[in-house]
Tab-separated table of C-alpha atoms and ligand atoms in Angstrom:
chain	number	residue	atom	x	y	z
A	1	MET	CA	-2.052	21.284	-2.596
A	2	ARG	CA	0.030	18.117	-2.502
A	3	ALA	CA	0.060	15.177	-0.126
A	4	LEU	CA	2.303	12.214	0.605
A	5	ILE	CA	0.947	8.693	1.042
A	6	TRP	CA	2.891	6.146	3.048
A	7	VAL	CA	1.718	2.733	1.838
A	8	ASP	CA	1.586	-0.114	4.374
A	9	LEU	CA	4.735	0.688	6.367
A	10	GLN	CA	3.845	-2.017	8.894
A	11	ASN	CA	5.808	-4.505	10.972
A	12	ASP	CA	4.593	-7.563	9.076
A	13	PHE	CA	6.088	-6.237	5.821
A	14	LEU	CA	9.515	-5.628	7.377
A	15	PRO	CA	12.288	-8.216	7.848
A	16	GLY	CA	11.151	-10.607	10.615
A	17	GLY	CA	7.487	-9.931	9.844
A	18	ALA	CA	4.880	-12.412	8.625
A	19	LEU	CA	5.003	-11.203	4.994
A	20	ALA	CA	8.479	-9.728	5.014
A	21	VAL	CA	9.405	-7.672	1.962
A	22	PRO	CA	13.159	-8.023	1.258
A	23	GLN	CA	14.953	-4.850	2.430
A	24	GLY	CA	11.605	-3.387	3.414
A	25	ASP	CA	13.228	-1.686	6.403
A	26	GLU	CA	15.378	0.439	4.083
A	27	VAL	CA	12.413	2.579	3.102
A	28	ILE	CA	11.701	3.857	6.628
A	29	PRO	CA	14.400	6.556	6.648
A	30	VAL	CA	13.333	7.550	3.125
A	31	ALA	CA	9.720	7.852	4.301
A	32	ASN	CA	10.747	10.143	7.156
A	33	ARG	CA	13.020	12.267	4.972
A	34	VAL	CA	10.395	12.819	2.272
A	35	ALA	CA	7.702	13.477	4.885
A	36	ALA	CA	9.644	16.450	6.218
A	37	ARG	CA	8.832	18.188	2.891
A	38	PHE	CA	5.070	17.705	3.143
A	39	ASP	CA	2.314	19.369	5.140
A	40	LEU	CA	-0.170	16.564	4.575
A	41	ILE	CA	0.712	12.920	5.106
A	42	VAL	CA	-1.630	9.957	4.908
A	43	ALA	CA	-0.754	6.388	5.836
A	44	THR	CA	-2.521	3.310	4.556
A	45	GLN	CA	-2.691	0.303	6.858
A	46	ASP	CA	-3.401	-3.269	5.797
A	47	TRP	CA	-5.866	-4.413	8.483
A	48	HIS	CA	-7.310	-7.905	8.176
A	49	PRO	CA	-9.648	-9.951	10.360
A	50	GLN	CA	-8.216	-13.386	11.263
A	51	ASN	CA	-10.723	-15.039	8.890
A	52	HIS	CA	-9.591	-12.988	5.885
A	53	ALA	CA	-9.986	-14.779	2.539
A	54	SER	CA	-6.450	-13.803	1.422
A	55	PHE	CA	-4.880	-16.009	4.109
A	56	ALA	CA	-3.820	-19.471	2.883
A	57	SER	CA	-4.603	-20.717	6.407
A	58	ASN	CA	-8.306	-20.129	5.731
A	59	HIS	CA	-8.257	-22.458	2.688
A	60	PRO	CA	-7.423	-26.002	3.815
A	61	GLY	CA	-5.185	-27.744	1.286
A	62	LYS	CA	-4.017	-24.506	-0.340
A	63	LYS	CA	-0.505	-23.187	-0.043
A	64	ILE	CA	0.998	-19.734	0.378
A	65	GLY	CA	1.741	-18.215	-3.032
A	66	GLU	CA	-0.981	-20.180	-4.845
A	67	SER	CA	-3.790	-18.267	-6.536
A	68	ILE	CA	-7.477	-19.012	-6.118
A	69	ASP	CA	-10.683	-17.601	-7.546
A	70	LEU	CA	-12.290	-15.335	-4.992
A	71	GLY	CA	-15.674	-13.980	-6.014
A	72	GLY	CA	-14.569	-13.843	-9.655
A	73	LEU	CA	-11.169	-12.282	-8.954
A	74	SER	CA	-7.805	-14.000	-8.928
A	75	GLN	CA	-6.438	-13.899	-5.391
A	76	VAL	CA	-2.899	-14.748	-4.284
A	77	LEU	CA	-2.882	-16.600	-0.963
A	78	TRP	CA	-0.666	-15.014	1.681
A	79	PRO	CA	0.583	-16.008	5.096
A	80	ASP	CA	-1.540	-14.558	7.912
A	81	HIS	CA	-0.429	-10.926	8.106
A	82	CYS	CA	-1.543	-7.550	9.424
A	83	VAL	CA	-4.211	-9.127	11.591
A	84	GLU	CA	-6.207	-6.318	13.205
A	85	ASN	CA	-4.929	-5.171	16.604
A	86	THR	CA	-1.722	-7.215	16.462
A	87	ARG	CA	1.853	-5.980	16.597
A	88	GLY	CA	2.375	-7.080	12.994
A	89	ALA	CA	-0.306	-4.651	11.845
A	90	GLU	CA	1.225	-1.677	13.665
A	91	LEU	CA	3.102	0.982	11.757
A	92	ALA	CA	6.889	0.512	11.777
A	93	PRO	CA	8.512	1.737	14.988
A	94	GLY	CA	11.093	3.940	13.200
A	95	LEU	CA	8.421	5.999	11.455
A	96	GLU	CA	7.793	9.548	12.584
A	97	VAL	CA	4.094	8.823	13.030
A	98	GLY	CA	3.438	12.239	14.535
A	99	ARG	CA	3.603	13.563	10.962
A	100	ILE	CA	0.568	11.524	9.884
A	101	THR	CA	-2.704	13.432	9.519
A	102	ARG	CA	-4.836	10.366	8.930
A	103	VAL	CA	-4.560	6.602	8.635
A	104	PHE	CA	-6.807	4.764	6.155
A	105	GLN	CA	-7.307	1.075	6.868
A	106	LYS	CA	-8.075	-1.430	4.119
A	107	GLY	CA	-8.636	-5.154	3.725
A	108	THR	CA	-11.081	-5.154	6.628
A	109	ASP	CA	-13.792	-7.092	4.747
A	110	PRO	CA	-13.085	-10.832	5.208
A	111	GLU	CA	-14.490	-11.642	1.745
A	112	ILE	CA	-12.317	-9.420	-0.476
A	113	ASP	CA	-8.739	-8.173	-0.525
A	114	SER	CA	-7.750	-4.552	-0.933
A	115	TYR	CA	-4.281	-3.778	-2.215
A	116	SER	CA	-5.158	-0.187	-3.036
A	117	GLY	CA	-5.703	2.448	-0.398
A	118	PHE	CA	-8.651	3.738	-2.467
A	119	TYR	CA	-10.761	0.696	-3.403
A	120	ASP	CA	-10.965	-3.043	-2.791
A	121	ASN	CA	-9.602	-5.289	-5.554
A	122	GLY	CA	-13.049	-5.515	-7.183
A	123	HIS	CA	-13.511	-1.704	-7.091
A	124	ARG	CA	-16.742	-2.335	-5.191
A	125	LYS	CA	-16.253	-0.124	-2.159
A	126	SER	CA	-14.287	3.061	-1.635
A	127	THR	CA	-12.250	3.654	1.516
A	128	GLY	CA	-13.127	7.345	1.276
A	129	LEU	CA	-9.505	8.318	0.650
A	130	ALA	CA	-10.064	10.087	-2.696
A	131	GLU	CA	-12.979	12.115	-1.358
A	132	TRP	CA	-11.044	13.015	1.784
A	133	LEU	CA	-8.030	14.208	-0.237
A	134	ARG	CA	-10.229	16.257	-2.578
A	135	SER	CA	-12.018	17.866	0.349
A	136	ARG	CA	-8.607	19.095	1.473
A	137	GLY	CA	-7.775	20.530	-1.944
A	138	VAL	CA	-5.187	17.885	-2.837
A	139	GLU	CA	-4.394	17.660	-6.563
A	140	GLU	CA	-0.940	16.090	-6.462
A	141	LEU	CA	0.046	12.885	-4.680
A	142	TRP	CA	3.447	11.473	-3.845
A	143	LEU	CA	3.672	7.830	-2.928
A	144	LEU	CA	6.127	5.432	-1.361
A	145	GLY	CA	5.982	2.235	0.670
A	146	LEU	CA	5.437	-1.513	0.504
A	147	ALA	CA	5.055	-3.498	-1.558
A	148	THR	CA	5.910	-2.116	-5.024
A	149	ASP	CA	4.229	-4.947	-6.929
A	150	TYR	CA	1.032	-5.079	-4.838
A	151	CYS	CA	-0.217	-2.268	-2.648
A	152	VAL	CA	1.994	0.512	-4.014
A	153	ARG	CA	1.097	-0.410	-7.598
A	154	ALA	CA	-2.644	-0.675	-6.896
A	155	THR	CA	-2.741	2.552	-4.897
A	156	ALA	CA	-0.789	4.478	-7.535
A	157	LEU	CA	-2.945	3.238	-10.422
A	158	ASP	CA	-6.190	4.041	-8.588
A	159	ALA	CA	-4.894	7.492	-7.649
A	160	GLN	CA	-3.959	8.202	-11.242
A	161	GLN	CA	-7.405	7.053	-12.390
A	162	GLU	CA	-9.001	9.311	-9.773
A	163	GLY	CA	-7.289	12.239	-11.477
A	164	PHE	CA	-4.498	13.047	-9.032
A	165	ARG	CA	-1.162	14.147	-10.464
A	166	MET	CA	1.130	11.314	-9.370
A	167	ALA	CA	4.762	10.881	-8.375
A	168	LEU	CA	6.271	7.646	-7.074
A	169	VAL	CA	9.445	7.801	-4.985
A	170	GLU	CA	11.135	4.651	-6.256
A	171	GLU	CA	13.849	4.444	-3.577
A	172	GLY	CA	11.081	4.558	-0.963
A	173	CYS	CA	9.561	1.323	-2.304
A	174	ARG	CA	10.459	-2.370	-2.145
A	175	GLY	CA	8.641	-5.321	-3.701
A	176	VAL	CA	7.656	-8.897	-2.867
A	177	ASP	CA	8.741	-10.295	-6.270
A	178	LEU	CA	6.911	-13.622	-6.036
A	179	ASN	CA	8.069	-13.884	-9.650
A	180	VAL	CA	11.418	-12.405	-10.628
A	181	GLY	CA	10.923	-8.959	-12.165
A	182	ASP	CA	7.429	-8.270	-10.790
A	183	SER	CA	8.466	-5.003	-9.136
A	184	LYS	CA	10.356	-3.789	-12.188
A	185	ALA	CA	7.338	-4.555	-14.361
A	186	ALA	CA	5.082	-2.710	-11.908
A	187	ILE	CA	7.319	0.383	-12.088
A	188	GLU	CA	7.240	0.284	-15.896
A	189	GLU	CA	3.468	-0.155	-15.893
A	190	MET	CA	3.084	2.880	-13.620
A	191	ARG	CA	5.462	4.933	-15.746
A	192	GLY	CA	3.554	3.898	-18.861
A	193	LYS	CA	0.338	5.217	-17.322
A	194	GLY	CA	1.825	8.646	-16.767
A	195	ILE	CA	2.996	8.334	-13.166
A	196	ARG	CA	6.257	10.219	-12.618
A	197	ILE	CA	8.983	7.997	-11.134
A	198	VAL	CA	11.160	10.284	-9.006
A	199	GLY	CA	13.978	10.332	-6.479
A	200	SER	CA	13.463	11.435	-2.879
A	201	ASP	CA	15.447	14.632	-3.416
A	202	ALA	CA	12.899	15.757	-6.028
A	203	ALA	CA	10.478	16.402	-3.176
B	1	VGL	C1	0.298	-6.339	0.542
B	1	VGL	C2	0.063	-8.548	-0.046
B	1	VGL	C3	-0.975	-8.695	0.839
B	1	VGL	C4	1.030	-5.044	0.363
B	1	VGL	C5	-0.742	-6.473	1.431
B	1	VGL	O1	1.017	-4.201	1.268
B	1	VGL	O2	1.638	-4.865	-0.722
B	1	VGL	N1	0.687	-7.376	-0.204
B	1	VGL	N2	-1.370	-7.649	1.584
B	2	ZN	ZN1	-2.865	-7.909	3.092
């Protein structure tokens, strides 16, 4: 059994959103096209309380893009984004959401960030995604979404570590690129760990 994961295809990561990923909107048609080939589709959803520790606004004197130490982990500070129950946190309007079997929310704990759909950044708590996929007989995972260098990367690496056979649809991903080349490096890191980097027509 194989499944497709849509990573964080939410308004705030699209052009005009609070943490807009350049050309993020271009992946929506790719997401829909690939989804038509799958019987099981999961979406992850970044879902933060307003007091989330990843928001620069919650650290007086700190700026967006700076890194801080957060409980022993390095944490990039972001603009307020994907605040629970806001329009910015909703899945992108052009998505065929009727295809989604289940949405897994992450980043709900105000004290720790969660780029991966499987675990928080400290690997302290599971979202239950791996167990849920296994209970459905899933052995192979395809992934696309936003952002390549953060949530896509983290989700793909955790999935690989959890033992799923992994494919990343590169044209279905876009990155933040806080530093030039971050997304490219993330793709190479994933490839180096055995994740297949594929085109959408390979589905
Ligand atoms: C993401 C930064 C902060 C992502 C989420 O979806 O890649 N990046 N929160
Ligand atoms: Zn976030």
